CSV table of C-alpha atoms in Angstrom, one decimal:
chain,number,residue,atom,x,y,z
A,1,MET,CA,-39.7,-19.9,4.2
A,2,SER,CA,-41.2,-17.2,2.0
A,3,MET,CA,-40.3,-16.7,-1.6
A,4,GLU,CA,-38.6,-13.4,-0.8
A,5,ALA,CA,-36.5,-14.9,2.0
A,6,ALA,CA,-35.5,-17.8,-0.2
A,7,ALA,CA,-34.4,-15.4,-3.0
A,8,ILE,CA,-32.3,-13.4,-0.5
A,9,LEU,CA,-30.7,-16.6,0.8
A,10,LEU,CA,-29.9,-17.8,-2.7
A,11,LEU,CA,-28.4,-14.5,-3.7
A,12,GLY,CA,-26.2,-14.6,-0.6
A,13,LEU,CA,-24.9,-18.1,-1.4
A,14,ALA,CA,-24.2,-17.1,-5.0
A,15,SER,CA,-22.0,-14.2,-3.9
A,16,LEU,CA,-19.9,-16.7,-1.9
A,17,ASN,CA,-19.8,-19.4,-4.7
A,18,PRO,CA,-16.6,-19.2,-6.9
A,19,GLN,CA,-18.7,-20.5,-9.8
A,20,ALA,CA,-21.4,-17.8,-9.4
A,21,PRO,CA,-22.5,-15.9,-12.5
A,22,ARG,CA,-20.2,-12.9,-13.3
A,23,ASP,CA,-23.0,-10.4,-13.1
A,24,ARG,CA,-23.5,-11.2,-9.4
A,25,GLU,CA,-20.0,-10.0,-8.4
A,26,THR,CA,-18.4,-6.6,-8.4
A,27,PRO,CA,-15.5,-6.5,-11.0
A,28,VAL,CA,-12.0,-5.8,-9.6
A,29,SER,CA,-9.8,-3.5,-11.7
A,30,TYR,CA,-6.2,-4.7,-11.8
A,31,VAL,CA,-2.7,-3.7,-13.0
A,32,ILE,CA,0.0,-6.4,-13.6
A,33,LEU,CA,3.7,-5.9,-12.9
A,34,ALA,CA,5.5,-8.9,-14.4
A,35,ASP,CA,7.7,-10.0,-17.3
A,36,GLU,CA,6.1,-10.5,-20.7
A,37,GLY,CA,5.5,-14.2,-20.3
A,38,LEU,CA,4.0,-14.1,-16.9
A,39,GLN,CA,1.9,-11.0,-17.7
A,40,ALA,CA,0.3,-12.9,-20.6
A,41,ARG,CA,-0.4,-15.9,-18.4
A,42,LEU,CA,-1.9,-13.8,-15.7
A,43,SER,CA,-4.0,-11.9,-18.1
A,44,SER,CA,-5.4,-15.1,-19.5
A,45,LEU,CA,-6.2,-16.5,-16.1
A,46,LEU,CA,-7.8,-13.2,-14.9
A,47,ALA,CA,-9.9,-13.0,-18.1
A,48,LYS,CA,-11.5,-16.4,-17.1
A,49,SER,CA,-11.8,-15.5,-13.4
A,50,GLY,CA,-15.1,-13.7,-13.7
A,51,ILE,CA,-14.3,-10.9,-11.4
A,52,ALA,CA,-11.3,-9.1,-13.0
A,53,ILE,CA,-11.1,-6.3,-15.5
A,54,ALA,CA,-7.9,-4.7,-16.8
A,55,SER,CA,-7.4,-1.2,-15.6
A,56,SER,CA,-7.1,1.7,-18.0
A,57,GLN,CA,-4.3,3.0,-15.8
A,58,SER,CA,-0.7,2.4,-16.9
A,59,GLY,CA,1.4,0.2,-14.7
A,60,MET,CA,4.4,2.5,-15.2
A,61,ILE,CA,3.6,4.4,-12.0
A,62,TYR,CA,4.2,1.3,-10.0
A,63,ALA,CA,7.0,-0.3,-12.2
A,64,GLY,CA,9.9,1.3,-10.2
A,65,CYS,CA,8.6,-0.2,-7.0
A,66,ALA,CA,8.8,-3.7,-8.4
A,67,SER,CA,12.2,-3.4,-9.9
A,68,ALA,CA,13.9,-1.6,-7.0
A,69,TRP,CA,12.5,-3.8,-4.2
A,70,ARG,CA,12.6,-7.3,-5.7
A,71,SER,CA,14.5,-8.6,-2.6
A,72,HIS,CA,12.4,-6.7,-0.1
A,73,ARG,CA,8.7,-7.6,-0.3
A,74,GLU,CA,7.4,-5.3,2.4
A,75,GLN,CA,9.1,-2.3,0.9
A,76,ALA,CA,7.7,-3.2,-2.6
A,77,ASP,CA,4.2,-3.3,-1.2
A,78,LEU,CA,4.6,0.0,0.7
A,79,CYS,CA,6.0,1.6,-2.4
A,80,ILE,CA,3.1,0.5,-4.5
A,81,ALA,CA,0.6,1.5,-1.8
A,82,SER,CA,2.0,4.9,-1.5
A,83,ARG,CA,1.2,5.6,-5.2
A,84,MET,CA,-2.4,4.6,-5.0
A,85,THR,CA,-5.2,7.2,-5.0
A,86,GLY,CA,-8.9,7.2,-4.5
A,87,ASP,CA,-11.3,5.2,-2.3
A,88,GLU,CA,-11.4,2.3,-4.8
A,89,PRO,CA,-7.8,1.8,-6.1
A,90,ASP,CA,-6.8,-0.7,-8.6
A,91,VAL,CA,-5.3,-4.0,-7.3
A,92,VAL,CA,-1.7,-4.2,-8.3
A,93,LEU,CA,-0.5,-7.8,-9.1
A,94,ASN,CA,3.3,-7.9,-8.6
A,95,GLY,CA,5.0,-10.9,-10.1
A,96,TYR,CA,8.5,-9.7,-8.9
A,97,VAL,CA,8.2,-11.1,-5.4
A,98,GLY,CA,10.0,-13.6,-3.2
A,99,GLU,CA,10.4,-17.3,-3.4
A,100,ALA,CA,7.6,-19.7,-3.8
A,101,PRO,CA,7.4,-23.5,-3.2
A,102,PRO,CA,9.1,-25.5,-5.9
A,103,GLY,CA,7.3,-25.3,-9.3
A,104,ARG,CA,4.9,-22.7,-8.1
A,105,ARG,CA,4.6,-18.9,-8.7
A,106,ARG,CA,3.9,-16.3,-6.0
A,107,ILE,CA,2.0,-13.2,-6.9
A,108,SER,CA,1.3,-10.4,-4.4
A,109,CYS,CA,-1.9,-8.4,-4.6
A,110,VAL,CA,-1.8,-4.9,-3.3
A,111,GLY,CA,-5.0,-2.8,-3.0
A,112,ARG,CA,-6.9,-1.6,0.0
A,113,HIS,CA,-5.4,-4.7,1.7
A,114,GLY,CA,-2.6,-7.1,0.9
A,115,ALA,CA,-2.7,-10.7,-0.1
A,116,ASP,CA,-0.8,-13.5,-1.9
A,117,ALA,CA,-1.6,-16.0,-4.7
A,118,VAL,CA,0.5,-19.1,-4.9
A,119,PHE,CA,-0.2,-21.6,-7.7
A,120,LEU,CA,1.1,-23.9,-10.4
A,121,PRO,CA,1.5,-21.8,-13.5
A,122,ASP,CA,0.2,-24.6,-15.7
A,123,ASP,CA,-2.8,-25.5,-13.5
A,124,GLU,CA,-5.5,-23.3,-14.9
A,125,LYS,CA,-8.1,-24.2,-12.3
A,126,GLU,CA,-5.8,-23.6,-9.4
A,127,GLY,CA,-4.4,-20.4,-10.9
A,128,ILE,CA,-7.9,-18.9,-11.5
A,129,GLY,CA,-9.0,-19.8,-7.9
A,130,ALA,CA,-5.8,-18.4,-6.3
A,131,LEU,CA,-6.1,-15.2,-8.3
A,132,ARG,CA,-9.8,-14.7,-7.6
A,133,ASP,CA,-9.1,-15.2,-3.9
A,134,CYS,CA,-6.1,-12.8,-4.0
A,135,LEU,CA,-8.0,-10.1,-5.8
A,136,SER,CA,-11.0,-10.4,-3.5
A,137,LYS,CA,-8.9,-10.1,-0.3
A,138,ALA,CA,-6.9,-7.2,-1.7
A,139,ALA,CA,-9.9,-5.2,-2.9
A,140,GLY,CA,-12.6,-6.2,-0.4
A,141,GLY,CA,-13.9,-4.6,2.7
A,142,LYS,CA,-13.0,-1.3,4.4
A,143,ALA,CA,-9.4,-0.1,4.3
A,144,SER,CA,-7.5,-1.0,7.5
A,145,PRO,CA,-4.7,0.9,9.1
A,146,SER,CA,-1.8,0.5,6.8
A,147,HIS,CA,0.6,-0.9,9.4
A,148,GLN,CA,-1.8,-3.8,9.8
A,149,ILE,CA,-1.8,-4.4,6.1
A,150,TYR,CA,1.8,-4.1,5.3
A,151,GLY,CA,3.5,-5.4,8.4
A,152,VAL,CA,5.0,-2.3,9.8
A,153,ARG,CA,5.8,-3.0,13.5
A,154,SER,CA,3.2,-1.2,15.5
A,155,ALA,CA,5.6,-1.0,18.5
A,156,ALA,CA,7.7,1.5,16.5
A,157,LEU,CA,4.6,3.5,15.7
A,158,ASP,CA,3.5,3.5,19.3
A,159,LYS,CA,6.9,4.6,20.5
A,160,ALA,CA,7.0,7.5,18.1
A,161,ALA,CA,3.4,8.6,18.8
A,162,ASN,CA,3.6,8.4,22.6
A,163,SER,CA,7.0,9.9,23.0
A,164,GLU,CA,7.4,12.8,25.5
A,165,GLU,CA,8.6,15.0,22.6
A,166,ALA,CA,5.4,14.3,20.7
A,167,ARG,CA,3.1,14.9,23.6
A,168,ALA,CA,4.9,18.1,24.8
A,169,ALA,CA,5.6,19.9,21.5
A,170,ALA,CA,3.6,18.4,18.6
A,171,ALA,CA,-0.1,18.8,17.7
A,172,SER,CA,0.3,16.0,15.2
A,173,VAL,CA,2.7,13.2,14.4
A,174,LEU,CA,3.0,11.8,10.9
A,175,ILE,CA,4.6,8.4,10.5
A,176,LEU,CA,5.3,7.9,6.8
A,177,ALA,CA,7.0,5.5,4.5
A,178,VAL,CA,9.5,7.1,2.0
A,179,ASP,CA,9.9,5.1,-1.2
A,180,HIS,CA,12.9,5.0,-3.5
A,181,VAL,CA,12.0,6.7,-6.7
A,182,GLY,CA,13.5,10.2,-6.3
A,183,ILE,CA,12.1,10.7,-2.8
A,184,PRO,CA,13.1,13.0,-1.4
A,185,ARG,CA,13.6,15.2,-4.5
A,186,GLY,CA,15.3,18.5,-4.5
A,187,LEU,CA,12.9,21.1,-5.8
A,188,GLU,CA,14.3,24.6,-5.7
A,189,GLY,CA,16.1,23.9,-2.5
A,190,ASP,CA,13.2,22.0,-0.8
A,191,CYS,CA,12.9,18.3,-0.1
A,192,LEU,CA,9.6,17.0,-1.4
A,193,VAL,CA,8.5,14.0,0.6
A,194,GLU,CA,5.6,12.0,-0.8
A,195,GLY,CA,4.4,8.8,0.9
A,196,ARG,CA,1.6,7.0,2.6
A,197,ILE,CA,1.0,8.2,6.2
A,198,LYS,CA,1.6,5.2,8.4
A,199,SER,CA,-0.3,6.8,11.2
A,200,VAL,CA,-1.5,10.2,12.5
A,201,ALA,CA,-1.5,10.6,16.2
A,202,ARG,CA,-3.5,13.3,18.0
A,203,GLY,CA,-3.4,12.6,21.7
A,204,ALA,CA,-3.7,8.9,22.4
A,205,GLY,CA,-5.5,7.8,19.2
A,206,PHE,CA,-4.7,6.9,15.7
A,207,ALA,CA,-6.5,8.2,12.6
A,208,PRO,CA,-6.9,6.5,9.2
A,209,TYR,CA,-4.0,6.7,6.8
A,210,GLY,CA,-4.0,8.8,3.6
A,211,ARG,CA,-1.6,10.5,1.2
A,212,ILE,CA,0.4,13.6,1.9
A,213,GLU,CA,2.8,15.9,0.1
A,214,LEU,CA,5.2,17.8,2.4
A,215,SER,CA,7.7,20.4,1.3
A,216,ILE,CA,10.4,20.4,4.0
A,217,PRO,CA,13.3,22.9,3.8
A,218,CYS,CA,16.7,21.1,3.4
A,219,GLY,CA,20.2,21.8,4.4
A,220,ALA,CA,20.3,24.0,7.5
A,221,GLU,CA,20.2,22.5,11.0
A,222,SER,CA,17.8,25.2,12.2
A,223,SER,CA,15.8,28.2,10.8
A,224,PRO,CA,15.8,31.7,12.2
A,225,GLY,CA,12.6,31.0,14.0
A,226,GLY,CA,14.1,28.0,15.9
A,227,LYS,CA,12.3,25.4,13.9
A,228,ARG,CA,14.5,22.5,13.0
A,229,ARG,CA,15.1,21.8,9.3
A,230,VAL,CA,15.6,18.4,7.8
A,231,ALA,CA,18.8,17.8,5.9
A,232,MET,CA,18.5,15.7,2.7
A,233,ALA,CA,20.8,13.1,4.2
A,234,ASN,CA,18.4,12.5,7.0
A,235,ILE,CA,15.6,11.2,4.7
A,236,ARG,CA,16.8,7.9,3.3
A,237,ALA,CA,15.1,6.0,0.5
A,238,GLY,CA,13.0,3.1,1.8
A,239,THR,CA,12.9,4.2,5.4
A,240,PHE,CA,10.2,5.0,7.8
A,241,ALA,CA,10.2,8.3,9.5
A,242,ALA,CA,8.4,10.4,12.1
A,243,ALA,CA,7.7,14.1,11.4
A,244,TYR,CA,6.4,16.2,14.3
A,245,PHE,CA,4.4,19.4,13.5
A,246,ASP,CA,2.8,22.1,15.7
A,247,ASP,CA,-0.8,23.2,15.2
A,248,GLN,CA,0.2,25.5,12.4
A,249,GLN,CA,1.8,22.5,10.6
A,250,HIS,CA,5.3,23.9,11.1
A,251,LEU,CA,7.9,21.2,11.4
A,252,LEU,CA,9.2,20.7,14.9
A,253,ASP,CA,11.3,17.6,14.6
A,254,PHE,CA,12.0,14.7,12.3
A,255,HIS,CA,13.7,11.4,12.9
A,256,SER,CA,13.9,7.9,11.4
A,257,VAL,CA,11.8,5.3,13.1
A,258,ARG,CA,13.3,2.3,11.3
A,259,GLU,CA,15.8,1.7,8.5
């Protein structure tokens, strides 16, 4: 084996080795959502992990997600994900999640992907390893379709995207998650719906997810042009919904996919 080949092999092994030097790994920027005691413990473990750096971003933008959805893990993850921006978002560590085995803590990691860390709070070695793995899984690789990350039933998406109504009348179908914090909001008579697109269907295929902001008229059942309007009551907090648009992005129809 040549010197060059050996060096490449060693570099590859080092990137997989949890004990590899810090400068051989790409740091992961994180935000912690937890009570004061757990936040201090996680910060200490992450500082020793070798791959984590605290984000300059305030966690307040995600705080409402953790408090409102403590009993509903999937909705908490969706709410957090809907507020992320950029191609390389911070990984949000949420300490307000469901039950863990006796004596252990469960932390969810939400980034480009989703993952869990389960460990004994007083076992430093186990905690560091679990958090490293959680951060790496949440931050690594290419972003996948969000229904694969956050457990949205693809059958519901397929049904909405392939419905006769969608094929006949809509140029695009947006499947989105609506979170709880003031969404929809009444802004001068309009409902502002902001959420992560669960899928975009054009014909038979799905496109990658992203963020959207839609201003949808509220109140009336139909407009003078015959386009259906969406009443505020039809958009419930924490639900998934399908919105159908024509090629001019005029709303054709809107219905809840799942509550």
